[in-house]
XYZ file of C-alpha atoms in Angstrom:
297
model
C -14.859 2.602 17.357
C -16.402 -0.776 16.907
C -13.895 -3.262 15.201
C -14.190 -6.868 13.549
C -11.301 -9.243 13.389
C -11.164 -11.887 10.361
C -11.269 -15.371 11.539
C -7.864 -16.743 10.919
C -9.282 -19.680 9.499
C -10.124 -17.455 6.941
C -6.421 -17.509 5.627
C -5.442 -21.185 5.933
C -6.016 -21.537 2.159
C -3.636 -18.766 0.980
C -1.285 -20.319 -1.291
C 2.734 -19.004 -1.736
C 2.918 -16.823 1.338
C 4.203 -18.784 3.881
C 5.297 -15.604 6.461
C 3.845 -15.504 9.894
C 1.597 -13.083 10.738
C 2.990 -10.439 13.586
C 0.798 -8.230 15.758
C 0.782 -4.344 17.653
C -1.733 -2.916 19.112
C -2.159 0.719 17.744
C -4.655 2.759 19.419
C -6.412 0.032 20.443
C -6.507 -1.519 16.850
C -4.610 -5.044 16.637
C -2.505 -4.201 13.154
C -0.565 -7.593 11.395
C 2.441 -7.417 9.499
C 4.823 -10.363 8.081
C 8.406 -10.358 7.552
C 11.084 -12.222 5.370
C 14.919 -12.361 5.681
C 17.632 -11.546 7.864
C 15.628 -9.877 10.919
C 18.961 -7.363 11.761
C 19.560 -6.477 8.005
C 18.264 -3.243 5.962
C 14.601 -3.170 6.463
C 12.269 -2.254 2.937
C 8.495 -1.709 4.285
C 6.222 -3.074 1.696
C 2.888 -1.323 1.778
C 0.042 -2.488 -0.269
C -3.415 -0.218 -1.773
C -6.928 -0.659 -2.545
C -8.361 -3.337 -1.996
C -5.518 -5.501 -1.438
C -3.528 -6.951 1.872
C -0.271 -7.567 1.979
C -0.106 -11.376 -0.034
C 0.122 -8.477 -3.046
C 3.818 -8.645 -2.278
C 4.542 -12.148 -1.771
C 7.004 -12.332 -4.770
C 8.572 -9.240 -3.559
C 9.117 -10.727 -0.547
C 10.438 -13.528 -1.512
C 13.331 -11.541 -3.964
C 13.995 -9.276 -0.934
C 14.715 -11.829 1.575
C 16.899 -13.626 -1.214
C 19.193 -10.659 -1.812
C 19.953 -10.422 2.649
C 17.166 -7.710 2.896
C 14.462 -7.611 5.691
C 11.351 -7.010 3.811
C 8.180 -5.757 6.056
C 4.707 -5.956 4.332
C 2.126 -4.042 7.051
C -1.670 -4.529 6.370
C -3.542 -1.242 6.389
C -5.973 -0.909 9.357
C -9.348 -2.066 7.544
C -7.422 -4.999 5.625
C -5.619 -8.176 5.438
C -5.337 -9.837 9.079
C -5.184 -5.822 10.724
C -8.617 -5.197 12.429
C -11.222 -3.653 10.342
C -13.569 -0.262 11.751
C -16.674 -1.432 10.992
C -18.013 2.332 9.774
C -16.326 3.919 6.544
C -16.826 7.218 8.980
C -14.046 5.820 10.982
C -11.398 5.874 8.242
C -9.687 8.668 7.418
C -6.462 9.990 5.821
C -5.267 11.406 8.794
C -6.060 8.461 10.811
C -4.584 5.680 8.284
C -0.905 8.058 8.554
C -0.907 7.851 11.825
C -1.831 3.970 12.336
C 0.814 3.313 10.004
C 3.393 5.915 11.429
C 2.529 4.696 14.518
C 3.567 0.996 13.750
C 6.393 1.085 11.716
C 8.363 3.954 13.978
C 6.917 3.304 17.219
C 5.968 0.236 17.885
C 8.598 -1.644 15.618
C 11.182 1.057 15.991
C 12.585 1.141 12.316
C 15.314 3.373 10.841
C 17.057 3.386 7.748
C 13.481 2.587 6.176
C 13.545 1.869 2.425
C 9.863 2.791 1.940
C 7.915 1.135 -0.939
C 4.483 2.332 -1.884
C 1.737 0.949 -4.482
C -1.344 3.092 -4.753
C -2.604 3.963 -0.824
C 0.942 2.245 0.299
C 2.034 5.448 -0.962
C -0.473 7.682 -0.652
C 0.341 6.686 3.492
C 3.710 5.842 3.174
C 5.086 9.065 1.336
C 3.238 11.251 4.460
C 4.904 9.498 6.955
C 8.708 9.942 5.237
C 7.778 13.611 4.874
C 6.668 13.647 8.698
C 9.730 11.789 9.639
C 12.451 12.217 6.954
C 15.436 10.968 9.519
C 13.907 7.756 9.515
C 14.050 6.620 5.694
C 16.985 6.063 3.663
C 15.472 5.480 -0.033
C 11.825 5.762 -1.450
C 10.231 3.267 -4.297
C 7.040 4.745 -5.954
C 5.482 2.129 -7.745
C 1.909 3.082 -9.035
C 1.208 5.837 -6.721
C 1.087 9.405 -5.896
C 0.520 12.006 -3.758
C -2.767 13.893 -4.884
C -3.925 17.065 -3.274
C -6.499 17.778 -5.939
C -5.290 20.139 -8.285
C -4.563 17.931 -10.636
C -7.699 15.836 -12.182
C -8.339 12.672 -11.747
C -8.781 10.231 -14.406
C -11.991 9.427 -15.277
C -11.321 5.542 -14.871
C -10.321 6.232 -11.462
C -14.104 8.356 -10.844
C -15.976 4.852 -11.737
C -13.727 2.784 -9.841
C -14.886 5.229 -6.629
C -18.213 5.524 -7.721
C -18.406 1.398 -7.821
C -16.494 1.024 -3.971
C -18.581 3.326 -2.498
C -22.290 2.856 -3.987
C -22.254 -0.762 -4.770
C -23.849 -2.675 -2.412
C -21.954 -6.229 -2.710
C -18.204 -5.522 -3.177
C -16.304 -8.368 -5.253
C -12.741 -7.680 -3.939
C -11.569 -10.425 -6.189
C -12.994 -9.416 -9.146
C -11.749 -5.612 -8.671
C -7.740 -6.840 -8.331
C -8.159 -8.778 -10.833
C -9.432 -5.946 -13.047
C -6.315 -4.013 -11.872
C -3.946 -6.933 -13.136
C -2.538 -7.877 -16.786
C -2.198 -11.414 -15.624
C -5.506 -14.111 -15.053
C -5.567 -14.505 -11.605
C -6.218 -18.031 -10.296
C -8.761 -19.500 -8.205
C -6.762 -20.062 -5.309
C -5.493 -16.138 -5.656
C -8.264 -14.817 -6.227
C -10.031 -16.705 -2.860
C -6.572 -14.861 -1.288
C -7.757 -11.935 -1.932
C -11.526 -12.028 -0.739
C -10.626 -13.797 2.714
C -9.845 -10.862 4.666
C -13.648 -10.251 3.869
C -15.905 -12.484 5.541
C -18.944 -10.515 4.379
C -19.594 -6.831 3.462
C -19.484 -5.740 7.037
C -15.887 -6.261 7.317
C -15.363 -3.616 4.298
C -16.027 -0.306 5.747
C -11.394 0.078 4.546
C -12.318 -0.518 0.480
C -15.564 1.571 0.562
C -14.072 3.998 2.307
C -10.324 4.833 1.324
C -11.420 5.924 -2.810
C -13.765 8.847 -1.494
C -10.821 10.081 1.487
C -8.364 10.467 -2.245
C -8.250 14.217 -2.595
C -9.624 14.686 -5.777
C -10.462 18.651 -5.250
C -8.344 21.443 -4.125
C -10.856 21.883 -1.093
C -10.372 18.602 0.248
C -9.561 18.174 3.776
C -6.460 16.253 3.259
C -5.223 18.448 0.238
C -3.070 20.860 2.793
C -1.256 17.872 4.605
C -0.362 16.355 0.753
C 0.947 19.838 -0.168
C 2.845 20.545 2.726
C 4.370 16.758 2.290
C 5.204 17.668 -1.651
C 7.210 20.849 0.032
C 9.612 18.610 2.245
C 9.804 15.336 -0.430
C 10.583 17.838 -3.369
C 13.690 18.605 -1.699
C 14.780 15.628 0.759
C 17.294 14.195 -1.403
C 16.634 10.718 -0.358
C 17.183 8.223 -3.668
C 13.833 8.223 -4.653
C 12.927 5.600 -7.444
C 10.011 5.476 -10.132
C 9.527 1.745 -10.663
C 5.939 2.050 -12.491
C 4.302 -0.330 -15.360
C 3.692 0.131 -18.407
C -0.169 -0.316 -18.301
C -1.706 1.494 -15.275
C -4.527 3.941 -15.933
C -5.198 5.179 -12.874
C -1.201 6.233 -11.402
C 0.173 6.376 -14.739
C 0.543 10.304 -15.031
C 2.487 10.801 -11.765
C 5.409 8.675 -13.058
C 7.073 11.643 -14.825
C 6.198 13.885 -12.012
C 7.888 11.616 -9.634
C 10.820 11.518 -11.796
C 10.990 15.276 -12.661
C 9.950 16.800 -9.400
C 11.788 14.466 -6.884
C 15.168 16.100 -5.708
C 15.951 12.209 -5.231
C 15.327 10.877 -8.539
C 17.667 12.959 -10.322
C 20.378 10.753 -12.217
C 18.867 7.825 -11.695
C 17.730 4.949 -14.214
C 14.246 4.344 -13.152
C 12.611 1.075 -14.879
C 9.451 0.521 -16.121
C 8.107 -2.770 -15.521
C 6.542 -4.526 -19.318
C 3.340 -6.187 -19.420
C 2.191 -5.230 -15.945
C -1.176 -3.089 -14.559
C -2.040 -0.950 -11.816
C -0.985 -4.255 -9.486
C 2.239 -4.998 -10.513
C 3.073 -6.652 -8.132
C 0.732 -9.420 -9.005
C 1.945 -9.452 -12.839
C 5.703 -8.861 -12.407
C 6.612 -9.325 -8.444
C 9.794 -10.730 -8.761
C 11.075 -8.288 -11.611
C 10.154 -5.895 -8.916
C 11.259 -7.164 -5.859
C 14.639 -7.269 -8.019
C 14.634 -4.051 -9.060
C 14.382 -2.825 -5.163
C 17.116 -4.963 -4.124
C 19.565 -3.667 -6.967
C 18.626 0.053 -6.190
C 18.919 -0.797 -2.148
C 22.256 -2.053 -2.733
C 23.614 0.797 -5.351
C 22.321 3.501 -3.138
């Protein structure tokens, strides 16, 4: 697998996230991932989506680490300061679980995981739990799912593929910003493009929207069933903190809710005025809302 590594002079413009980057080496790939707060408190894992890195969760972070929690943001293999495959071939589902299984259990050792996913975040995150239950103690789904293709798509989601995977100059910025209910600014914005030096370095966004199962015959559309079998009846507090204006996850909120053995009798929020990166629109509402349910469960 040949892999490219963003210069870090690439990032010494990133405004509000002032956390460290830390490295592993995961089969051979170099993977980055930042942390805030007490180091020997609860840890919450943090993982980000498409096309994003892990400044998505800066105001998270920031709330976490306020309330005594250790908050862990990973980037994805493909994104942020994590090395990047430089063919989409070399992405897959299978391979992105076990990178991130990989790092979080092995090579950082975690238990008593409080897992929070947004889009891919849990698309990866919610396979490892069900892989390694023992590990987690509580699960946040915030804008994301676990698709294995027997329920449709929406078609905003089909031209958001079609666009990753055809176009042939990706505007990373422009596309969170089109996922956002808040004007990015400049400085953001250049926050978001820098793990991108040039289109070469984005085999991870062209790549992840066409490994989404989106068709009952999809390779990955056993492994997501089988994972729906064990998280349907783990019992682990499992919270629904979506917005109120995502298009693309907004469906699998009350599926969460009613299907999740752990999300019975809870109060799950929805977060106002917020889009498929809420994060970005309403980060410390949410990074609030996980330290409240961390500490009541």
């Amino acid at each position: 697998m040949d892999l490219l590594r963003t210069p870090e002079a690439r990032f010494a413009n990133v405004p509000e996230f002032p956390y460290e980057p830390r490295y592993a080496e995961v089969d051979g790939i170099r993977m980055a991932w930042y942390e805030a707060g007490p180091p020997d408190a609860e840890p919450v894992v943090l993982l980000h989506g498409e096309p994003s890195w892990s400044f998505l969760y800066r105001h998270v972070m920031r709330e976490l680490a306020a309330a005594g929690l250790r908050a862990i943001a990973a980037d994805l293999v493909g994104f942020g300061r994590s090395d990047k495959p430089a063919h989409p071939a070399d992405h897959s589902y299978a391979r992105h679980v076990e990178w991130t299984r990989r790092l979080l259990l092995d090579e950082l050792g975690l238990t008593g995981i409080t897992l929070v996913g947004q889009d891919w975040g849990g698309l990866i995150g919610l396979r490892v739990v069900a892989g390694h239950p023992e590990r987690f103690a509580r699960i946040v789904a915030a804008n994301t799912g676990l698709p294995t293709g027997d329920i449709p798509m929406p078609e905003v989601w089909h031209r958001f593929k079609d666009a990753m995977t055809t176009a042939p100059v990706i505007d990373i910025a422009r596309f969170v910003q089109s996922g956002c209910a808040s004007e990015l600014s400049p400085a953001v914005r250049d926050a978001y493009d820098a793990p991108f030096p040039d289109e070469s370095y984005k085999s991870g966004p062209r790549a992840l929207p066409g490994l989404v199962p989106d068709t009952p015959e999809d390779p990955a559309a056993p492994a997501n069933r089988a994972a729906w079998q064990i998280l349907t009846t783990l019992g682990l507090p499992f919270l629904v903190a979506f917005s109120d204006g995502d298009p693309i996850t907004g469906g699998m909120a009350p599926i969460l809710k009613r299907t999740m053995a752990g999300a019975a009798g809870l109060e799950h929020p929805v977060i106002a005025g917020a889009g498929h990166f809420l994060q970005e629109d309403a980060g410390a509402e949410l990074g609030r809302r996980i330290a409240a349910f961390v500490t009541a469960t």
